[in-house]
Amino acid sequence: VSAYIKQMREVGLKALPIVDGLGWVGNWYELTGRSSDGIVDMNVKWTARSKPYQEKFVEKYNFKPSASAGGISYDAAGMFLKVLNRALEKYGELNSETIHKITAEEMATGKLTYGFADGAITMKEYKFTPEYYPDPLTDANHWFMPVIQYKGGKANIIYPLDLKEMDFMVP
């Protein structure tokens, strides 16, 4: 993706670049530089709660994690641990049957959720409902990826308007 973005700028392509997944690479700006200014994407934003995770990640691996690839994976692992703990608590043992029961009876119905109070670092709350399962509930308080635009190495929310960090920039 980074090579495409750089080439797009080099040839002077007159288009609004919408690039899905640019921010999934932790060092995307080092790869693209100012060529990424104006790129539109949808991506998870780090929350203040993620700071300790990011610092430990950089210390261990020597590069910045992405909110999408690193943060959501961290949250998914936390939710899985919550499901395991609930299965052990309710059934007294962990096996595929008890894990499946908790997933079907509590997670898929919205009774068991995972959010900031549980240790999530990217989304306020991961919640499933029978109407949308296996997809999570999607809105500003649950699973949510705002529309962002990159400028100067920073991902800035441009939509929804109530979360807007900068005005849309015509490239």
GROMACS .gro file of N, CA and C in nm:
model
  513
    1VAL      N    1   0.082  -0.119   0.000
    1VAL     CA    2   0.000   0.000   0.000
    1VAL      C    3   0.087   0.126   0.000
    2SER      N    4   0.192   0.126   0.079
    2SER     CA    5   0.276   0.246   0.087
    2SER      C    6   0.340   0.280  -0.047
    3ALA      N    7   0.383   0.179  -0.122
    3ALA     CA    8   0.443   0.204  -0.254
    3ALA      C    9   0.339   0.264  -0.349
    4TYR      N   10   0.216   0.214  -0.342
    4TYR     CA   11   0.107   0.266  -0.425
    4TYR      C   12   0.083   0.414  -0.394
    5ILE      N   13   0.078   0.448  -0.266
    5ILE     CA   14   0.053   0.587  -0.226
    5ILE      C   15   0.164   0.678  -0.277
    6LYS      N   16   0.287   0.635  -0.262
    6LYS     CA   17   0.400   0.717  -0.309
    6LYS      C   18   0.395   0.734  -0.461
    7GLN      N   19   0.366   0.627  -0.534
    7GLN     CA   20   0.357   0.636  -0.680
    7GLN      C   21   0.242   0.724  -0.724
    8MET      N   22   0.131   0.715  -0.654
    8MET     CA   23   0.014   0.796  -0.685
    8MET      C   24   0.051   0.944  -0.679
    9ARG      N   25   0.127   0.982  -0.579
    9ARG     CA   26   0.170   1.121  -0.565
    9ARG      C   27   0.274   1.158  -0.671
   10GLU      N   28   0.365   1.066  -0.699
   10GLU     CA   29   0.471   1.093  -0.797
   10GLU      C   30   0.416   1.120  -0.937
   11VAL      N   31   0.310   1.048  -0.976
   11VAL     CA   32   0.253   1.067  -1.110
   11VAL      C   33   0.148   1.177  -1.112
   12GLY      N   34   0.117   1.235  -0.996
   12GLY     CA   35   0.022   1.345  -0.989
   12GLY      C   36  -0.122   1.305  -1.013
   13LEU      N   37  -0.161   1.187  -0.970
   13LEU     CA   38  -0.298   1.140  -0.986
   13LEU      C   39  -0.395   1.236  -0.918
   14LYS      N   40  -0.493   1.284  -0.993
   14LYS     CA   41  -0.592   1.378  -0.940
   14LYS      C   42  -0.715   1.299  -0.897
   15ALA      N   43  -0.712   1.251  -0.775
   15ALA     CA   44  -0.823   1.171  -0.723
   15ALA      C   45  -0.821   1.177  -0.572
   16LEU      N   46  -0.936   1.150  -0.512
   16LEU     CA   47  -0.943   1.139  -0.367
   16LEU      C   48  -0.900   0.998  -0.331
   17PRO      N   49  -0.786   0.983  -0.268
   17PRO     CA   50  -0.739   0.848  -0.235
   17PRO      C   51  -0.809   0.793  -0.110
   18ILE      N   52  -0.880   0.684  -0.128
   18ILE     CA   53  -0.942   0.613  -0.017
   18ILE      C   54  -0.869   0.480  -0.007
   19VAL      N   55  -0.793   0.464   0.099
   19VAL     CA   56  -0.706   0.347   0.113
   19VAL      C   57  -0.744   0.273   0.240
   20ASP      N   58  -0.802   0.157   0.224
   20ASP     CA   59  -0.842   0.078   0.340
   20ASP      C   60  -0.720   0.009   0.401
   21GLY      N   61  -0.696   0.034   0.528
   21GLY     CA   62  -0.595  -0.040   0.600
   21GLY      C   63  -0.457   0.023   0.611
   22LEU      N   64  -0.439   0.146   0.565
   22LEU     CA   65  -0.307   0.209   0.575
   22LEU      C   66  -0.258   0.210   0.720
   23GLY      N   67  -0.343   0.249   0.812
   23GLY     CA   68  -0.305   0.259   0.952
   23GLY      C   69  -0.286   0.127   1.023
   24TRP      N   70  -0.312   0.016   0.957
   24TRP     CA   71  -0.292  -0.114   1.020
   24TRP      C   72  -0.143  -0.145   1.033
   25VAL      N   73  -0.061  -0.075   0.960
   25VAL     CA   74   0.084  -0.091   0.970
   25VAL      C   75   0.135   0.015   1.066
   26GLY      N   76   0.197  -0.027   1.175
   26GLY     CA   77   0.239   0.067   1.279
   26GLY      C   78   0.332   0.177   1.232
   27ASN      N   79   0.417   0.150   1.134
   27ASN     CA   80   0.513   0.250   1.087
   27ASN      C   81   0.474   0.304   0.949
   28TRP      N   82   0.346   0.318   0.925
   28TRP     CA   83   0.296   0.361   0.794
   28TRP      C   84   0.353   0.495   0.751
   29TYR      N   85   0.368   0.588   0.846
   29TYR     CA   86   0.417   0.721   0.807
   29TYR      C   87   0.564   0.716   0.766
   30GLU      N   88   0.641   0.633   0.829
   30GLU     CA   89   0.781   0.617   0.789
   30GLU      C   90   0.791   0.563   0.647
   31LEU      N   91   0.692   0.483   0.607
   31LEU     CA   92   0.691   0.424   0.473
   31LEU      C   93   0.638   0.520   0.366
   32THR      N   94   0.547   0.609   0.405
   32THR     CA   95   0.482   0.695   0.305
   32THR      C   96   0.524   0.841   0.312
   33GLY      N   97   0.560   0.888   0.431
   33GLY     CA   98   0.591   1.031   0.448
   33GLY      C   99   0.472   1.117   0.412
   34ARG      N  100   0.500   1.236   0.361
   34ARG     CA  101   0.393   1.332   0.329
   34ARG      C  102   0.303   1.285   0.215
   35SER      N  103   0.343   1.180   0.146
   35SER     CA  104   0.258   1.126   0.039
   35SER      C  105   0.123   1.080   0.094
   36SER      N  106   0.118   1.049   0.222
   36SER     CA  107  -0.006   1.001   0.282
   36SER      C  108  -0.101   1.114   0.321
   37ASP      N  109  -0.056   1.239   0.315
   37ASP     CA  110  -0.144   1.351   0.349
   37ASP      C  111  -0.266   1.350   0.257
   38GLY      N  112  -0.384   1.354   0.316
   38GLY     CA  113  -0.508   1.357   0.239
   38GLY      C  114  -0.573   1.222   0.219
   39ILE      N  115  -0.503   1.113   0.249
   39ILE     CA  116  -0.560   0.979   0.234
   39ILE      C  117  -0.677   0.964   0.330
   40VAL      N  118  -0.787   0.908   0.281
   40VAL     CA  119  -0.906   0.881   0.363
   40VAL      C  120  -0.909   0.732   0.393
   41ASP      N  121  -0.948   0.698   0.514
   41ASP     CA  122  -0.947   0.559   0.561
   41ASP      C  123  -1.053   0.547   0.670
   42MET      N  124  -1.083   0.429   0.711
   42MET     CA  125  -1.162   0.404   0.832
   42MET      C  126  -1.073   0.321   0.921
   43ASN      N  127  -1.053   0.368   1.042
   43ASN     CA  128  -0.958   0.299   1.127
   43ASN      C  129  -0.992   0.324   1.273
   44VAL      N  130  -0.954   0.231   1.355
   44VAL     CA  131  -0.969   0.245   1.499
   44VAL      C  132  -0.871   0.350   1.548
   45LYS      N  133  -0.911   0.426   1.646
   45LYS     CA  134  -0.821   0.525   1.708
   45LYS      C  135  -0.781   0.472   1.846
   46TRP      N  136  -0.658   0.497   1.883
   46TRP     CA  137  -0.614   0.461   2.018
   46TRP      C  138  -0.691   0.543   2.120
   47THR      N  139  -0.716   0.485   2.235
   47THR     CA  140  -0.776   0.557   2.346
   47THR      C  141  -0.666   0.582   2.450
   48ALA      N  142  -0.695   0.668   2.546
   48ALA     CA  143  -0.597   0.695   2.652
   48ALA      C  144  -0.566   0.567   2.730
   49ARG      N  145  -0.662   0.476   2.735
   49ARG     CA  146  -0.643   0.350   2.807
   49ARG      C  147  -0.536   0.260   2.744
   50SER      N  148  -0.503   0.287   2.620
   50SER     CA  149  -0.410   0.200   2.548
   50SER      C  150  -0.264   0.237   2.571
   51LYS      N  151  -0.237   0.348   2.635
   51LYS     CA  152  -0.100   0.397   2.651
   51LYS      C  153  -0.005   0.291   2.710
   52PRO      N  154  -0.040   0.227   2.823
   52PRO     CA  155   0.052   0.126   2.878
   52PRO      C  156   0.079   0.012   2.780
   53TYR      N  157  -0.025  -0.032   2.709
   53TYR     CA  158  -0.007  -0.139   2.610
   53TYR      C  159   0.091  -0.095   2.502
   54GLN      N  160   0.071   0.025   2.449
   54GLN     CA  161   0.159   0.074   2.343
   54GLN      C  162   0.304   0.083   2.390
   55GLU      N  163   0.324   0.137   2.510
   55GLU     CA  164   0.460   0.152   2.563
   55GLU      C  165   0.530   0.017   2.580
   56LYS      N  166   0.458  -0.081   2.634
   56LYS     CA  167   0.516  -0.215   2.652
   56LYS      C  168   0.546  -0.279   2.517
   57PHE      N  169   0.457  -0.258   2.421
   57PHE     CA  170   0.477  -0.314   2.287
   57PHE      C  171   0.603  -0.258   2.223
   58VAL      N  172   0.618  -0.126   2.227
   58VAL     CA  173   0.736  -0.061   2.168
   58VAL      C  174   0.863  -0.108   2.239
   59GLU      N  175   0.857  -0.117   2.371
   59GLU     CA  176   0.973  -0.162   2.448
   59GLU      C  177   1.016  -0.303   2.407
   60LYS      N  178   0.919  -0.389   2.384
   60LYS     CA  179   0.949  -0.529   2.351
   60LYS      C  180   0.986  -0.549   2.204
   61TYR      N  181   0.913  -0.483   2.113
   61TYR     CA  182   0.931  -0.512   1.970
   61TYR      C  183   1.000  -0.400   1.891
   62ASN      N  184   1.019  -0.286   1.953
   62ASN     CA  185   1.090  -0.173   1.892
   62ASN      C  186   1.020  -0.113   1.770
   63PHE      N  187   0.888  -0.121   1.765
   63PHE     CA  188   0.810  -0.047   1.667
   63PHE      C  189   0.670  -0.025   1.723
   64LYS      N  190   0.600   0.074   1.670
   64LYS     CA  191   0.468   0.109   1.721
   64LYS      C  192   0.362   0.012   1.669
   65PRO      N  193   0.274  -0.032   1.756
   65PRO     CA  194   0.164  -0.117   1.711
   65PRO      C  195   0.055  -0.032   1.646
   66SER      N  196  -0.025  -0.093   1.562
   66SER     CA  197  -0.140  -0.021   1.507
   66SER      C  198  -0.260  -0.046   1.596
   67ALA      N  199  -0.350   0.050   1.602
   67ALA     CA  200  -0.471   0.034   1.683
   67ALA      C  201  -0.556  -0.080   1.630
   68SER      N  202  -0.563  -0.092   1.499
   68SER     CA  203  -0.646  -0.197   1.439
   68SER      C  204  -0.589  -0.336   1.463
   69ALA      N  205  -0.469  -0.360   1.418
   69ALA     CA  206  -0.411  -0.494   1.429
   69ALA      C  207  -0.373  -0.528   1.573
   70GLY      N  208  -0.313  -0.435   1.644
   70GLY     CA  209  -0.269  -0.463   1.780
   70GLY      C  210  -0.377  -0.444   1.885
   71GLY      N  211  -0.445  -0.331   1.878
   71GLY     CA  212  -0.545  -0.299   1.980
   71GLY      C  213  -0.666  -0.390   1.979
   72ILE      N  214  -0.719  -0.416   1.861
   72ILE     CA  215  -0.836  -0.503   1.852
   72ILE      C  216  -0.799  -0.646   1.890
   73SER      N  217  -0.680  -0.691   1.853
   73SER     CA  218  -0.635  -0.825   1.892
   73SER      C  219  -0.622  -0.836   2.044
   74TYR      N  220  -0.569  -0.731   2.105
   74TYR     CA  221  -0.557  -0.727   2.251
   74TYR      C  222  -0.696  -0.739   2.315
   75ASP      N  223  -0.790  -0.661   2.263
   75ASP     CA  224  -0.926  -0.664   2.317
   75ASP      C  225  -0.992  -0.800   2.294
   76ALA      N  226  -0.971  -0.859   2.177
   76ALA     CA  227  -1.030  -0.990   2.147
   76ALA      C  228  -0.978  -1.096   2.244
   77ALA      N  229  -0.849  -1.090   2.274
   77ALA     CA  230  -0.792  -1.185   2.371
   77ALA      C  231  -0.854  -1.164   2.508
   78GLY      N  232  -0.875  -1.038   2.547
   78GLY     CA  233  -0.939  -1.009   2.675
   78GLY      C  234  -1.081  -1.061   2.681
   79MET      N  235  -1.154  -1.045   2.572
   79MET     CA  236  -1.292  -1.094   2.568
   79MET      C  237  -1.294  -1.246   2.574
   80PHE      N  238  -1.203  -1.311   2.505
   80PHE     CA  239  -1.195  -1.456   2.509
   80PHE      C  240  -1.167  -1.504   2.651
   81LEU      N  241  -1.077  -1.437   2.721
   81LEU     CA  242  -1.048  -1.474   2.860
   81LEU      C  243  -1.172  -1.456   2.948
   82LYS      N  244  -1.251  -1.353   2.920
   82LYS     CA  245  -1.374  -1.333   2.997
   82LYS      C  246  -1.472  -1.447   2.971
   83VAL      N  247  -1.483  -1.491   2.847
   83VAL     CA  248  -1.569  -1.606   2.813
   83VAL      C  249  -1.519  -1.731   2.886
   84LEU      N  250  -1.388  -1.754   2.885
   84LEU     CA  251  -1.332  -1.871   2.953
   84LEU      C  252  -1.360  -1.866   3.103
   85ASN      N  253  -1.339  -1.751   3.165
   85ASN     CA  254  -1.366  -1.737   3.308
   85ASN      C  255  -1.512  -1.762   3.340
   86ARG      N  256  -1.600  -1.710   3.255
   86ARG     CA  257  -1.744  -1.729   3.277
   86ARG      C  258  -1.782  -1.876   3.261
   87ALA      N  259  -1.725  -1.945   3.163
   87ALA     CA  260  -1.754  -2.088   3.144
   87ALA      C  261  -1.708  -2.169   3.265
   88LEU      N  262  -1.590  -2.138   3.315
   88LEU     CA  263  -1.538  -2.207   3.433
   88LEU      C  264  -1.623  -2.178   3.555
   89GLU      N  265  -1.663  -2.053   3.571
   89GLU     CA  266  -1.748  -2.012   3.684
   89GLU      C  267  -1.884  -2.081   3.679
   90LYS      N  268  -1.946  -2.086   3.563
   90LYS     CA  269  -2.083  -2.139   3.551
   90LYS      C  270  -2.086  -2.292   3.546
   91TYR      N  271  -1.990  -2.354   3.479
   91TYR     CA  272  -1.995  -2.499   3.458
   91TYR      C  273  -1.887  -2.577   3.532
   92GLY      N  274  -1.791  -2.508   3.592
   92GLY     CA  275  -1.689  -2.576   3.670
   92GLY      C  276  -1.581  -2.645   3.590
   93GLU      N  277  -1.586  -2.632   3.459
   93GLU     CA  278  -1.482  -2.691   3.375
   93GLU      C  279  -1.474  -2.618   3.241
   94LEU      N  280  -1.357  -2.629   3.181
   94LEU     CA  281  -1.336  -2.568   3.050
   94LEU      C  282  -1.319  -2.677   2.946
   95ASN      N  283  -1.407  -2.676   2.849
   95ASN     CA  284  -1.394  -2.763   2.733
   95ASN      C  285  -1.473  -2.698   2.619
   96SER      N  286  -1.466  -2.756   2.504
   96SER     CA  287  -1.532  -2.693   2.388
   96SER      C  288  -1.682  -2.677   2.410
   97GLU      N  289  -1.743  -2.770   2.480
   97GLU     CA  290  -1.888  -2.762   2.503
   97GLU      C  291  -1.924  -2.645   2.596
   98THR      N  292  -1.853  -2.629   2.708
   98THR     CA  293  -1.886  -2.521   2.801
   98THR      C  294  -1.852  -2.384   2.741
   99ILE      N  295  -1.745  -2.379   2.664
   99ILE     CA  296  -1.710  -2.252   2.598
   99ILE      C  297  -1.816  -2.216   2.495
  100HIS      N  298  -1.859  -2.315   2.418
  100HIS     CA  299  -1.964  -2.290   2.318
  100HIS      C  300  -2.094  -2.246   2.384
  101LYS      N  301  -2.130  -2.309   2.497
  101LYS     CA  302  -2.254  -2.271   2.566
  101LYS      C  303  -2.250  -2.125   2.610
  102ILE      N  304  -2.140  -2.082   2.668
  102ILE     CA  305  -2.129  -1.942   2.711
  102ILE      C  306  -2.136  -1.850   2.591
  103THR      N  307  -2.068  -1.887   2.484
  103THR     CA  308  -2.071  -1.804   2.363
  103THR      C  309  -2.213  -1.793   2.310
  104ALA      N  310  -2.284  -1.904   2.300
  104ALA     CA  311  -2.420  -1.904   2.244
  104ALA      C  312  -2.523  -1.843   2.338
  105GLU      N  313  -2.515  -1.875   2.466
  105GLU     CA  314  -2.617  -1.832   2.562
  105GLU      C  315  -2.595  -1.691   2.616
  106GLU      N  316  -2.470  -1.651   2.628
  106GLU     CA  317  -2.444  -1.522   2.692
  106GLU      C  318  -2.378  -1.419   2.601
  107MET      N  319  -2.276  -1.459   2.526
  107MET     CA  320  -2.209  -1.360   2.441
  107MET      C  321  -2.296  -1.324   2.322
  108ALA      N  322  -2.349  -1.422   2.251
  108ALA     CA  323  -2.428  -1.396   2.130
  108ALA      C  324  -2.559  -1.324   2.160
  109THR      N  325  -2.605  -1.331   2.284
  109THR     CA  326  -2.731  -1.266   2.321
  109THR      C  327  -2.712  -1.128   2.383
  110GLY      N  328  -2.588  -1.089   2.405
  110GLY     CA  329  -2.561  -0.958   2.463
  110GLY      C  330  -2.555  -0.955   2.614
  111LYS      N  331  -2.572  -1.070   2.679
  111LYS     CA  332  -2.564  -1.075   2.825
  111LYS      C  333  -2.420  -1.060   2.873
  112LEU      N  334  -2.327  -1.116   2.798
  112LEU     CA  335  -2.186  -1.107   2.832
  112LEU      C  336  -2.121  -1.011   2.733
  113THR      N  337  -2.066  -0.903   2.784
  113THR     CA  338  -2.000  -0.804   2.699
  113THR      C  339  -1.858  -0.783   2.750
  114TYR      N  340  -1.782  -0.708   2.674
  114TYR     CA  341  -1.645  -0.677   2.715
  114TYR      C  342  -1.618  -0.532   2.678
  115GLY      N  343  -1.575  -0.452   2.776
  115GLY     CA  344  -1.554  -0.311   2.749
  115GLY      C  345  -1.445  -0.249   2.834
  116PHE      N  346  -1.445  -0.117   2.839
  116PHE     CA  347  -1.344  -0.044   2.915
  116PHE      C  348  -1.336  -0.092   3.060
  117ALA      N  349  -1.451  -0.120   3.121
  117ALA     CA  350  -1.451  -0.164   3.261
  117ALA      C  351  -1.380  -0.298   3.279
  118ASP      N  352  -1.371  -0.376   3.172
  118ASP     CA  353  -1.306  -0.507   3.176
  118ASP      C  354  -1.159  -0.502   3.135
  119GLY      N  355  -1.116  -0.389   3.081
  119GLY     CA  356  -0.978  -0.378   3.036
  119GLY      C  357  -0.960  -0.353   2.887
  120ALA      N  358  -1.070  -0.336   2.813
  120ALA     CA  359  -1.059  -0.307   2.669
  120ALA      C  360  -0.983  -0.176   2.649
  121ILE      N  361  -0.909  -0.167   2.538
  121ILE     CA  362  -0.830  -0.047   2.513
  121ILE      C  363  -0.867   0.028   2.385
  122THR      N  364  -0.953  -0.032   2.301
  122THR     CA  365  -0.987   0.038   2.176
  122THR      C  366  -1.134   0.072   2.162
  123MET      N  367  -1.224  -0.011   2.209
  123MET     CA  368  -1.368   0.013   2.196
  123MET      C  369  -1.431   0.027   2.334
  124LYS      N  370  -1.533   0.113   2.343
  124LYS     CA  371  -1.601   0.129   2.471
  124LYS      C  372  -1.661  -0.003   2.518
  125GLU      N  373  -1.724  -0.075   2.424
  125GLU     CA  374  -1.784  -0.203   2.460
  125GLU      C  375  -1.802  -0.290   2.336
  126TYR      N  376  -1.764  -0.415   2.351
  126TYR     CA  377  -1.791  -0.516   2.248
  126TYR      C  378  -1.917  -0.589   2.294
  127LYS      N  379  -2.019  -0.581   2.212
  127LYS     CA  380  -2.146  -0.643   2.247
  127LYS      C  381  -2.206  -0.706   2.122
  128PHE      N  382  -2.264  -0.823   2.140
  128PHE     CA  383  -2.330  -0.893   2.030
  128PHE      C  384  -2.479  -0.899   2.062
  129THR      N  385  -2.561  -0.906   1.959
  129THR     CA  386  -2.705  -0.921   1.975
  129THR      C  387  -2.752  -1.031   1.882
  130PRO      N  388  -2.865  -1.096   1.914
  130PRO     CA  389  -2.915  -1.202   1.827
  130PRO      C  390  -2.940  -1.154   1.683
  131GLU      N  391  -2.980  -1.029   1.667
  131GLU     CA  392  -3.009  -0.976   1.533
  131GLU      C  393  -2.885  -0.970   1.445
  132TYR      N  394  -2.770  -0.940   1.503
  132TYR     CA  395  -2.650  -0.916   1.424
  132TYR      C  396  -2.542  -1.023   1.438
  133TYR      N  397  -2.555  -1.112   1.534
  133TYR     CA  398  -2.452  -1.213   1.557
  133TYR      C  399  -2.431  -1.294   1.429
  134PRO      N  400  -2.308  -1.317   1.385
  134PRO     CA  401  -2.183  -1.311   1.458
  134PRO      C  402  -2.112  -1.176   1.453
  135ASP      N  403  -2.175  -1.076   1.391
  135ASP     CA  404  -2.114  -0.943   1.390
  135ASP      C  405  -2.147  -0.869   1.519
  136PRO      N  406  -2.057  -0.785   1.567
  136PRO     CA  407  -2.085  -0.709   1.689
  136PRO      C  408  -2.181  -0.594   1.663
  137LEU      N  409  -2.241  -0.545   1.769
  137LEU     CA  410  -2.324  -0.426   1.763
  137LEU      C  411  -2.235  -0.310   1.718
  138THR      N  412  -2.283  -0.234   1.621
  138THR     CA  413  -2.201  -0.129   1.561
  138THR      C  414  -2.266   0.007   1.581
  139ASP      N  415  -2.203   0.090   1.661
  139ASP     CA  416  -2.241   0.231   1.678
  139ASP      C  417  -2.128   0.299   1.755
  140ALA      N  418  -2.142   0.425   1.782
  140ALA     CA  419  -2.033   0.502   1.844
  140ALA      C  420  -1.995   0.452   1.983
  141ASN      N  421  -2.081   0.375   2.049
  141ASN     CA  422  -2.050   0.324   2.182
  141ASN      C  423  -2.006   0.178   2.182
  142HIS      N  424  -2.000   0.119   2.066
  142HIS     CA  425  -1.963  -0.023   2.057
  142HIS      C  426  -1.855  -0.040   1.951
  143TRP      N  427  -1.871  -0.133   1.860
  143TRP     CA  428  -1.774  -0.155   1.752
  143TRP      C  429  -1.785  -0.037   1.658
  144PHE      N  430  -1.674   0.032   1.636
  144PHE     CA  431  -1.684   0.158   1.563
  144PHE      C  432  -1.551   0.196   1.501
  145MET      N  433  -1.553   0.228   1.374
  145MET     CA  434  -1.435   0.280   1.306
  145MET      C  435  -1.472   0.411   1.238
  146PRO      N  436  -1.427   0.523   1.289
  146PRO     CA  437  -1.461   0.651   1.227
  146PRO      C  438  -1.387   0.671   1.094
  147VAL      N  439  -1.439   0.761   1.012
  147VAL     CA  440  -1.371   0.799   0.888
  147VAL      C  441  -1.260   0.896   0.927
  148ILE      N  442  -1.140   0.865   0.882
  148ILE     CA  443  -1.025   0.948   0.918
  148ILE      C  444  -0.955   0.997   0.792
  149GLN      N  445  -0.877   1.101   0.811
  149GLN     CA  446  -0.793   1.150   0.702
  149GLN      C  447  -0.654   1.175   0.762
  150TYR      N  448  -0.553   1.131   0.690
  150TYR     CA  449  -0.416   1.144   0.739
  150TYR      C  450  -0.358   1.279   0.700
  151LYS      N  451  -0.285   1.338   0.794
  151LYS     CA  452  -0.216   1.465   0.768
  151LYS      C  453  -0.096   1.474   0.861
  152GLY      N  454   0.021   1.492   0.805
  152GLY     CA  455   0.142   1.509   0.885
  152GLY      C  456   0.172   1.392   0.977
  153GLY      N  457   0.138   1.272   0.935
  153GLY     CA  458   0.167   1.155   1.016
  153GLY      C  459   0.065   1.124   1.122
  154LYS      N  460  -0.048   1.194   1.120
  154LYS     CA  461  -0.151   1.174   1.222
  154LYS      C  462  -0.283   1.139   1.154
  155ALA      N  463  -0.354   1.044   1.213
  155ALA     CA  464  -0.488   1.009   1.167
  155ALA      C  465  -0.587   1.098   1.239
  156ASN      N  466  -0.665   1.175   1.164
  156ASN     CA  467  -0.761   1.270   1.222
  156ASN      C  468  -0.902   1.231   1.182
  157ILE      N  469  -0.992   1.227   1.279
  157ILE     CA  470  -1.132   1.194   1.250
  157ILE      C  471  -1.195   1.309   1.174
  158ILE      N  472  -1.260   1.275   1.061
  158ILE     CA  473  -1.336   1.375   0.986
  158ILE      C  474  -1.486   1.345   0.989
  159TYR      N  475  -1.523   1.222   1.028
  159TYR     CA  476  -1.664   1.184   1.041
  159TYR      C  477  -1.673   1.067   1.137
  160PRO      N  478  -1.770   1.067   1.227
  160PRO     CA  479  -1.887   1.154   1.241
  160PRO      C  480  -1.850   1.292   1.294
  161LEU      N  481  -1.937   1.385   1.264
  161LEU     CA  482  -1.909   1.526   1.294
  161LEU      C  483  -1.891   1.553   1.443
  162ASP      N  484  -1.962   1.480   1.529
  162ASP     CA  485  -1.949   1.506   1.673
  162ASP      C  486  -1.813   1.461   1.728
  163LEU      N  487  -1.738   1.383   1.652
  163LEU     CA  488  -1.604   1.341   1.694
  163LEU      C  489  -1.495   1.405   1.609
  164LYS      N  490  -1.534   1.491   1.518
  164LYS     CA  491  -1.442   1.549   1.420
  164LYS      C  492  -1.323   1.617   1.486
  165GLU      N  493  -1.203   1.583   1.437
  165GLU     CA  494  -1.078   1.642   1.485
  165GLU      C  495  -1.022   1.744   1.387
  166MET      N  496  -1.066   1.735   1.262
  166MET     CA  497  -1.025   1.834   1.162
  166MET      C  498  -1.127   1.832   1.049
  167ASP      N  499  -1.130   1.939   0.971
  167ASP     CA  500  -1.217   1.945   0.854
  167ASP      C  501  -1.159   1.859   0.743
  168PHE      N  502  -1.246   1.808   0.657
  168PHE     CA  503  -1.202   1.732   0.542
  168PHE      C  504  -1.108   1.817   0.459
  169MET      N  505  -0.998   1.761   0.419
  169MET     CA  506  -0.896   1.832   0.343
  169MET      C  507  -0.899   1.780   0.199
  170VAL      N  508  -0.923   1.868   0.104
  170VAL     CA  509  -0.920   1.829  -0.036
  170VAL      C  510  -0.775   1.810  -0.076
  171PRO      N  511  -0.739   1.689  -0.121
  171PRO     CA  512  -0.598   1.664  -0.155
  171PRO      C  513  -0.553   1.740  -0.279
   0.00000   0.00000   0.00000
